[in-house]
Coordinates of C-alpha atoms in Angstrom, one line a residue:
M14 CA 29.0 -7.2 36.7
S15 CA 26.5 -5.7 39.1
S16 CA 22.8 -6.2 38.3
D17 CA 22.5 -2.4 38.3
T18 CA 25.0 -2.0 35.6
L19 CA 24.1 -2.0 31.9
N20 CA 26.4 -3.9 29.5
L21 CA 26.1 -1.5 26.6
F22 CA 28.4 -3.6 24.5
S23 CA 25.9 -6.4 24.4
F24 CA 23.3 -6.7 21.6
R25 CA 21.0 -9.2 23.2
G26 CA 17.8 -9.0 25.3
K27 CA 16.9 -5.7 26.8
T28 CA 20.2 -4.0 25.6
K29 CA 19.4 -4.9 22.0
I30 CA 16.0 -3.3 22.4
L31 CA 17.6 -0.2 23.9
H32 CA 20.1 0.1 21.0
L33 CA 17.5 -0.4 18.3
T34 CA 15.1 2.1 20.0
W35 CA 17.6 4.9 20.5
V36 CA 18.7 4.5 16.8
A37 CA 15.0 5.0 15.9
F38 CA 14.9 8.2 18.0
F39 CA 18.2 9.3 16.6
I40 CA 16.8 9.1 13.0
S41 CA 13.7 10.9 14.0
F42 CA 15.8 13.8 15.4
F43 CA 18.2 13.7 12.4
A44 CA 15.3 14.2 10.1
W45 CA 13.4 16.7 12.3
F46 CA 16.3 19.1 12.7
S47 CA 17.8 18.6 9.2
H48 CA 17.0 22.2 8.3
A49 CA 18.8 24.0 11.1
P50 CA 22.4 23.8 9.8
L51 CA 21.1 24.5 6.2
L52 CA 19.0 27.5 7.0
M53 CA 21.3 30.0 5.2
A54 CA 21.3 27.9 2.0
I55 CA 17.6 27.3 2.3
A56 CA 16.9 31.1 2.8
D57 CA 19.0 32.0 -0.3
S58 CA 17.4 29.3 -2.5
L59 CA 13.9 30.2 -1.6
S60 CA 14.5 34.0 -1.2
L61 CA 13.2 34.0 2.4
T62 CA 13.2 37.0 4.7
P63 CA 14.7 36.8 8.2
D64 CA 11.2 36.8 9.7
Q65 CA 10.2 33.9 7.4
V66 CA 13.2 32.0 8.5
K67 CA 12.3 32.4 12.2
T68 CA 8.7 31.4 11.4
L69 CA 10.0 28.1 9.9
L70 CA 11.8 27.4 13.2
I71 CA 8.5 27.9 15.1
L72 CA 6.5 25.8 12.6
N73 CA 9.0 22.9 12.9
V74 CA 8.0 22.3 16.6
A75 CA 4.3 23.2 16.5
L76 CA 2.7 20.0 15.3
T77 CA 4.6 18.0 17.8
I78 CA 2.5 19.4 20.6
P79 CA -0.7 17.6 19.6
A80 CA 1.2 14.8 17.9
R81 CA 3.0 13.7 21.2
I82 CA -0.4 13.5 23.0
V83 CA -1.9 11.4 20.2
I84 CA 1.2 9.2 19.7
G85 CA 1.3 8.6 23.5
M86 CA -2.2 7.3 23.4
L87 CA -1.6 5.1 20.4
T88 CA 1.5 3.7 21.9
D89 CA -0.3 2.7 25.1
K90 CA -3.1 1.1 23.0
Y91 CA -1.2 -0.6 20.1
G92 CA 2.3 -0.9 21.5
P93 CA 5.6 0.9 20.7
R94 CA 6.8 -1.5 17.9
L95 CA 3.9 -0.8 15.5
T96 CA 3.6 2.9 16.5
Y97 CA 7.3 3.7 16.1
S98 CA 7.5 1.9 12.8
L99 CA 4.5 3.7 11.3
L100 CA 5.7 7.0 12.7
L101 CA 9.1 6.8 10.9
A102 CA 7.5 5.7 7.7
V103 CA 4.8 8.5 7.7
G104 CA 7.3 11.0 9.0
S105 CA 9.5 10.5 5.9
V106 CA 6.9 12.1 3.6
P107 CA 7.3 15.6 5.0
C108 CA 11.0 15.3 4.4
F109 CA 10.4 14.9 0.7
I110 CA 7.8 17.7 0.7
F111 CA 10.3 20.1 2.2
A112 CA 13.1 19.0 0.0
L113 CA 10.9 19.7 -3.1
A114 CA 9.6 23.1 -1.9
D115 CA 10.1 26.1 -4.2
S116 CA 8.3 28.7 -2.1
F117 CA 7.9 29.8 1.5
A118 CA 4.4 28.5 1.7
Q119 CA 5.4 25.0 0.5
A120 CA 8.4 25.0 2.9
A121 CA 6.2 26.1 5.7
V122 CA 3.8 23.2 5.1
G123 CA 6.7 20.7 5.0
R124 CA 8.3 22.0 8.2
F125 CA 4.9 22.0 10.0
L126 CA 4.1 18.4 9.0
L127 CA 7.6 17.3 9.8
G128 CA 7.0 18.2 13.5
F129 CA 5.0 14.9 13.5
I130 CA 8.2 12.8 13.5
G131 CA 9.3 14.6 16.7
A132 CA 6.6 12.7 18.6
G133 CA 8.7 9.5 18.3
F134 CA 10.4 10.2 21.6
V135 CA 7.4 9.2 23.7
V136 CA 7.2 5.8 21.9
G137 CA 10.6 4.8 23.0
I138 CA 10.0 5.9 26.6
R139 CA 7.3 3.3 26.9
M140 CA 9.4 0.6 25.0
V141 CA 12.4 1.1 27.4
S142 CA 10.1 1.1 30.5
E143 CA 8.8 -2.3 29.4
W144 CA 12.2 -3.9 29.2
F145 CA 14.2 -2.4 32.1
P146 CA 13.6 -2.7 35.9
A147 CA 13.1 0.4 38.0
R148 CA 16.7 0.3 39.4
Q149 CA 18.1 0.8 35.8
L150 CA 15.2 2.8 34.3
G151 CA 16.7 6.3 34.8
T152 CA 20.0 5.3 33.2
A153 CA 18.3 3.4 30.4
E154 CA 15.9 6.2 29.6
G155 CA 18.8 8.7 29.7
I156 CA 20.8 6.7 27.2
Y157 CA 17.7 6.4 25.0
G158 CA 17.0 10.1 25.1
G159 CA 20.6 11.3 25.1
W160 CA 21.9 9.2 22.3
G161 CA 18.7 9.7 20.3
N162 CA 18.8 13.4 20.8
F163 CA 22.3 13.4 19.3
G164 CA 20.6 13.1 16.0
S165 CA 20.2 16.9 15.9
A166 CA 24.0 17.2 16.5
A167 CA 24.7 14.6 13.8
A168 CA 22.5 16.6 11.4
A169 CA 24.5 19.8 12.2
M170 CA 27.8 18.0 11.7
T171 CA 27.1 16.1 8.5
L172 CA 24.3 17.6 6.4
P173 CA 26.2 20.8 5.4
T174 CA 28.9 18.6 4.0
V175 CA 26.4 16.3 2.3
A176 CA 24.9 19.4 0.7
L177 CA 28.4 20.5 -0.5
I178 CA 29.1 17.1 -1.9
F179 CA 25.9 17.2 -4.1
G180 CA 26.8 20.9 -4.8
G181 CA 24.9 23.7 -6.5
D182 CA 21.8 25.5 -5.3
D183 CA 19.9 22.2 -4.7
G184 CA 22.5 20.6 -2.5
W185 CA 20.4 21.2 0.6
R186 CA 17.4 19.4 -1.1
Y187 CA 19.4 16.2 -1.5
A188 CA 20.7 16.4 2.0
I189 CA 17.1 16.7 3.5
G190 CA 15.7 14.2 1.1
L191 CA 18.3 11.7 2.3
T192 CA 17.0 11.9 5.9
G193 CA 13.6 10.9 4.6
V194 CA 15.0 7.9 2.9
I195 CA 16.8 6.8 6.0
A196 CA 13.7 7.2 8.2
L197 CA 11.6 5.1 5.7
V198 CA 14.2 2.3 5.5
Y199 CA 14.6 2.1 9.3
S200 CA 10.9 1.8 9.8
F201 CA 10.9 -1.6 8.3
I202 CA 14.1 -2.6 10.2
Y203 CA 12.6 -1.6 13.5
Y204 CA 9.3 -3.5 13.0
A205 CA 11.2 -6.6 12.1
T206 CA 13.7 -6.7 15.0
V207 CA 11.8 -5.7 18.2
T208 CA 9.0 -6.8 20.4
D209 CA 6.9 -4.7 22.8
T210 CA 7.8 -6.7 25.9
P211 CA 10.1 -9.5 27.0
K212 CA 8.8 -13.0 26.3
G213 CA 6.1 -13.9 28.9
S214 CA 5.5 -10.3 30.1
T215 CA 2.2 -8.6 30.1
Y216 CA 1.7 -5.4 28.1
F217 CA -0.6 -3.2 30.3
K218 CA -3.0 -1.0 28.4
P219 CA -5.2 1.9 29.6
K220 CA -8.8 0.9 30.4
K221 CA -10.0 3.7 28.2
I222 CA -8.4 5.7 25.4
G223 CA -9.1 9.3 24.2
A224 CA -8.0 11.2 27.3
M225 CA -5.7 10.8 30.2
E226 CA -7.1 9.0 33.3
V227 CA -7.0 10.8 36.7
T228 CA -7.9 9.5 40.1
S229 CA -9.4 12.4 42.0
T230 CA -11.6 15.4 41.4
G231 CA -8.8 17.9 42.1
D232 CA -6.6 16.1 39.6
F233 CA -9.4 16.4 37.0
V234 CA -9.4 20.2 37.4
L235 CA -5.6 20.4 37.3
L236 CA -5.6 18.3 34.1
L237 CA -7.9 20.7 32.4
V238 CA -5.7 23.6 33.5
M239 CA -2.6 22.0 32.2
K240 CA -4.2 21.4 28.8
L241 CA -4.6 25.2 28.3
P242 CA -0.9 26.1 27.5
M243 CA -0.9 23.5 24.7
Y244 CA -3.8 25.2 22.9
A245 CA -2.3 28.6 23.8
A246 CA 0.9 27.7 22.0
L247 CA -1.0 26.8 18.8
A248 CA -2.8 30.2 19.1
L249 CA 0.5 31.9 19.5
L250 CA 1.7 30.2 16.3
T251 CA -1.4 31.4 14.5
W252 CA -0.8 35.0 15.7
K253 CA 2.7 34.7 14.4
L254 CA 1.6 33.4 11.0
S255 CA -1.0 36.1 10.6
S256 CA 0.7 39.3 12.0
G257 CA 4.3 38.3 11.5
V258 CA 4.6 36.9 8.0
N259 CA 1.1 37.5 6.7
M260 CA 0.9 33.8 5.7
I261 CA -2.8 33.6 6.7
S262 CA -5.3 36.4 6.7
S263 CA -6.9 37.9 9.9
F264 CA -10.2 36.2 8.9
W265 CA -8.6 32.7 8.9
A266 CA -6.7 33.5 12.0
T267 CA -10.0 34.3 13.8
V268 CA -11.4 31.0 12.4
I269 CA -8.4 29.1 13.8
Y270 CA -8.7 30.8 17.2
C271 CA -12.4 29.8 17.4
G272 CA -11.5 26.3 16.2
L273 CA -8.9 25.9 19.0
G274 CA -11.4 27.1 21.6
L275 CA -14.0 24.6 20.3
L276 CA -11.4 21.9 20.2
Y277 CA -10.5 22.6 23.8
L278 CA -14.1 22.3 24.9
L279 CA -14.5 19.0 23.0
D280 CA -11.2 17.8 24.6
A281 CA -12.6 18.8 28.1
R282 CA -15.8 16.9 27.3
K283 CA -13.9 13.8 26.3
T284 CA -11.7 14.1 29.5
W285 CA -14.9 14.3 31.5
S286 CA -16.4 11.2 29.9
I287 CA -13.2 9.2 30.6
N288 CA -13.0 10.4 34.2
R289 CA -16.5 11.1 35.5
E290 CA -16.5 8.0 37.7
V291 CA -13.9 9.7 40.0
F292 CA -16.7 12.2 41.1
T293 CA -19.0 9.4 42.3
N294 CA -16.9 6.3 42.7
P295 CA -13.2 7.2 43.4
P296 CA -10.7 4.4 42.8
A297 CA -9.2 2.5 45.7
P298 CA -6.1 4.2 47.2
I299 CA -3.8 1.5 45.7
H300 CA -4.9 2.5 42.2
R301 CA -4.5 6.2 42.6
Y302 CA -1.7 8.5 41.5
K303 CA -1.1 12.2 41.9
F304 CA -1.5 14.3 38.7
K305 CA 0.5 17.0 40.5
Q306 CA 3.6 15.0 39.8
V307 CA 2.8 15.1 36.0
A308 CA 2.2 18.8 36.2
V309 CA 5.6 19.5 37.8
L310 CA 7.3 17.3 35.2
N311 CA 5.5 19.2 32.4
L312 CA 6.8 22.5 33.6
L313 CA 10.3 21.2 34.0
Y314 CA 10.3 19.8 30.5
F315 CA 9.0 23.2 29.2
A316 CA 12.2 24.8 30.5
T317 CA 14.6 21.9 29.6
F318 CA 13.6 20.3 26.4
G319 CA 11.7 23.4 25.3
S320 CA 14.9 25.4 25.5
E321 CA 16.9 22.7 23.8
L322 CA 14.6 22.6 20.8
A323 CA 14.7 26.4 20.5
V324 CA 18.5 26.7 20.9
V325 CA 19.3 23.8 18.6
S326 CA 17.2 25.5 16.0
M327 CA 18.8 29.0 16.3
L328 CA 22.3 28.4 17.5
P329 CA 24.0 27.9 14.1
L330 CA 22.4 31.2 13.0
F331 CA 23.5 32.8 16.3
F332 CA 27.1 31.8 15.9
S333 CA 27.1 32.7 12.2
E334 CA 25.8 36.3 12.8
T335 CA 27.7 36.9 16.1
F336 CA 31.1 35.7 14.9
E337 CA 30.7 36.1 11.1
L338 CA 31.2 32.5 10.3
D339 CA 30.4 30.5 7.2
P340 CA 27.4 28.1 7.5
V341 CA 29.5 24.9 7.7
K342 CA 31.7 26.2 10.5
A343 CA 28.8 27.7 12.4
G344 CA 26.9 24.4 12.1
L345 CA 29.9 22.4 13.4
L346 CA 30.4 24.7 16.3
A347 CA 26.7 24.9 17.2
S348 CA 26.6 21.1 17.2
G349 CA 28.6 21.1 20.4
Y350 CA 25.5 22.1 22.2
A351 CA 23.6 19.0 21.0
F352 CA 26.8 16.9 21.1
M353 CA 26.5 16.9 24.9
N354 CA 23.5 14.6 24.7
L355 CA 25.8 11.7 24.4
V356 CA 26.8 12.0 28.0
S357 CA 24.6 14.6 29.7
R358 CA 21.2 13.0 29.4
P359 CA 22.3 9.5 30.4
A360 CA 24.2 11.2 33.3
G361 CA 20.9 12.9 34.4
G362 CA 19.2 9.5 34.5
L363 CA 22.1 7.9 36.3
F364 CA 22.2 10.7 39.0
S365 CA 18.5 10.3 39.4
D366 CA 18.7 6.6 40.0
R367 CA 21.5 6.9 42.5
Y368 CA 20.9 10.2 44.4
G369 CA 17.2 10.7 44.3
R370 CA 14.7 12.1 41.7
K371 CA 13.8 15.4 43.3
S372 CA 17.2 16.5 44.6
T373 CA 18.8 15.7 41.2
L374 CA 16.2 17.9 39.4
L375 CA 16.7 20.8 41.8
I376 CA 20.4 20.9 41.3
L377 CA 20.2 20.6 37.5
V378 CA 17.6 23.3 37.2
V379 CA 19.9 25.7 39.1
G380 CA 22.7 24.9 36.7
L381 CA 20.4 25.4 33.7
A382 CA 19.4 28.9 34.9
L383 CA 23.1 29.9 35.4
G384 CA 24.0 28.4 32.1
Y385 CA 21.5 30.5 30.1
F386 CA 22.4 33.6 32.0
T387 CA 26.0 33.0 30.9
M388 CA 25.0 32.5 27.3
S389 CA 23.1 35.8 27.4
Q390 CA 26.5 37.6 27.9
I391 CA 28.1 36.2 24.8
N392 CA 29.0 38.8 22.1
A393 CA 31.5 39.3 19.3
Q394 CA 34.2 40.3 21.8
W395 CA 34.2 36.8 23.4
P396 CA 36.9 34.3 22.2
L397 CA 35.0 31.9 20.0
Y398 CA 36.3 28.8 21.9
L399 CA 34.9 30.3 25.2
A400 CA 31.5 30.9 23.6
V401 CA 31.4 27.3 22.4
C402 CA 32.4 26.0 25.9
A403 CA 29.7 28.2 27.5
A404 CA 27.1 26.7 25.2
M405 CA 28.3 23.1 25.9
A406 CA 28.4 23.7 29.7
C407 CA 24.8 25.1 29.6
S408 CA 23.8 22.1 27.5
F409 CA 25.0 19.6 30.1
F410 CA 22.5 20.9 32.7
V411 CA 19.7 21.2 30.1
Q412 CA 20.0 17.7 28.8
A413 CA 20.8 16.1 32.2
G414 CA 17.6 17.8 33.4
E415 CA 15.7 16.1 30.6
G416 CA 17.2 12.8 31.6
A417 CA 16.2 13.3 35.2
V418 CA 12.6 14.3 34.2
F419 CA 12.1 11.1 32.2
A420 CA 13.7 9.0 35.0
V421 CA 10.5 9.9 36.9
V422 CA 7.9 9.7 34.1
P423 CA 7.6 5.9 34.0
L424 CA 7.4 5.6 37.8
I425 CA 4.1 7.5 38.1
K426 CA 1.6 5.1 36.5
R427 CA 2.9 2.2 34.4
R428 CA -0.1 1.6 32.1
L429 CA -0.4 5.4 31.4
T430 CA 3.3 5.8 30.7
G431 CA 2.8 6.6 27.0
Q432 CA 0.2 9.3 27.8
I433 CA 2.2 10.9 30.6
A434 CA 5.3 10.9 28.4
G435 CA 3.2 12.3 25.6
M436 CA 1.9 15.2 27.7
T437 CA 5.2 15.9 29.3
G438 CA 6.9 15.7 25.9
A439 CA 4.3 18.0 24.4
Y440 CA 5.2 20.6 27.0
G441 CA 8.7 20.6 25.7
N442 CA 7.3 21.7 22.4
V443 CA 5.1 24.3 24.0
G444 CA 8.3 25.7 25.5
A445 CA 10.0 25.7 22.1
V446 CA 7.1 27.6 20.5
F447 CA 7.1 30.1 23.3
Y448 CA 10.9 30.6 23.3
L449 CA 11.1 30.8 19.5
T450 CA 8.3 33.4 19.4
V451 CA 10.2 35.4 22.0
L452 CA 13.3 35.1 19.8
S453 CA 11.4 36.6 16.9
L454 CA 10.6 39.7 18.9
V455 CA 13.7 40.3 21.0
S456 CA 17.5 40.1 20.8
Y457 CA 19.5 36.9 21.3
Q458 CA 20.6 38.2 24.7
V459 CA 17.1 38.8 26.0
F460 CA 16.1 35.4 24.5
F461 CA 18.6 33.6 26.7
L462 CA 17.6 35.6 29.8
V463 CA 13.9 34.7 29.3
I464 CA 14.9 31.0 29.4
A465 CA 16.9 31.6 32.5
A466 CA 14.0 33.2 34.2
T467 CA 11.6 30.3 33.4
A468 CA 14.3 28.0 34.8
V469 CA 14.1 29.8 38.1
L470 CA 10.3 29.3 38.0
G471 CA 10.9 25.7 37.3
F472 CA 13.1 25.4 40.5
A473 CA 10.2 26.8 42.6
V474 CA 7.7 24.3 41.1
T475 CA 10.1 21.4 41.7
L476 CA 9.9 22.0 45.4
L477 CA 6.3 20.8 45.2
M478 CA 7.2 17.5 43.7
E479 CA 7.2 14.3 45.8
E480 CA 9.9 11.7 45.6
P481 CA 8.4 8.6 43.8
E482 CA 8.4 5.7 46.2
G483 CA 6.6 2.5 47.0
H484 CA 4.8 0.5 44.3
M485 CA 2.7 1.0 41.2
A486 CA -0.5 -1.1 41.2
E487 CA -1.6 -2.6 37.9
V488 CA -4.7 -4.6 37.2
L489 CA -3.9 -7.9 35.3
P490 CA -6.3 -9.2 32.6
D491 CA -7.7 -11.8 35.1
G492 CA -8.7 -9.0 37.6
S493 CA -5.8 -9.6 40.0
V494 CA -3.5 -6.8 41.2
S495 CA 0.2 -6.8 40.4
L496 CA 2.6 -4.6 42.4
I497 CA 5.7 -3.4 40.6
D498 CA 8.5 -2.2 42.8
V499 CA 9.7 1.4 41.9
A500 CA 11.8 2.1 44.9

């Protein structure tokens, strides 16, 4: 077998770590999107309005924005084994909160807090990058992301049936509560069966924690600019909760806006304290990296993963309303979109390994734009099978694009992989908040067209990306420099 080929039937060494880690990610997604196929039952049980239902969709992805940044930093500092295990255990609690909710307010709190478990993705990115060489990294990260992302499809395919088995008005509660139990149990299994690195390897940590390190004054400015959309997404959510569903008053909305502004200033100050040396004593060229690369990946993940989160959340409802289907059938058909993760995201990583990072991304983003334009044309006159095929074809490019993005992330700066993955991953949730807010204001058709338009913008931005090449320099504990081949 070629050294570039992964033996996925093995359960030893690095392949064992890959399997255990994608299962952790699978469970986090299974719990995170447990509500999507059950929305109609949840709405009936809690007497929710359509606007409240759409607000729950936005809330579900909001907390993941800051959570991915924080979890990325904790992963780099404390290692993926401990971080992932604690994340699954803590993330099980909001599952139980939501399962026991008896009002919109309680359900909203549960869904908001459950967004925390969605940050698990960035932990596995660092874990996989520690165990796999660069020549296999895109494929391995694609398998991790794709098979893990399938958790949302598994939720759509199984949880409506689980709810029916338990029966009654509370069937959905048992189904969602079960996802929390699974997450809690697996947190102990994961901690007991993995290690952060192969035996004898060094786990590189950032020199400082609290903000991302940059290596030039221009990159410092760009980092501050790229932080703005993350705060803007939370402000957008606040506006939705205050003017859309009247969950919070205008007074408290103003307080939150001011708080977000103050938090950004404190964030900027912390970023300055971490990076002020670059203004007076820039690092040697061998230690530098271009933050422009991170910014491009952020915007691409906004369009790829952001749109996936939004579409996975709303697609069962879209099929149900457009084709007048019952919830179980609508959930099963909508799961076809997420089902593509099994092959499309690994394919994106594989194409990136073999045919180049930048060229692969350009092709996939074009396909993404065309896919969403096609979905914008779906209506009740379409044959149902053709609508499902269109969604699955679009999904291939979306998720292959995600795989190609994260084939690049670990190649930028090894010891900052968790933080870079955290920021790029957070942009996916920024995209989801943006798209789902658009959905609450416009028709399904316009919603898909907006995603297609942002994909075109993503194509233009990708032209600015540079193909990763050469070596990553890392400082070993003894002060010597280690060069890691990434070509």
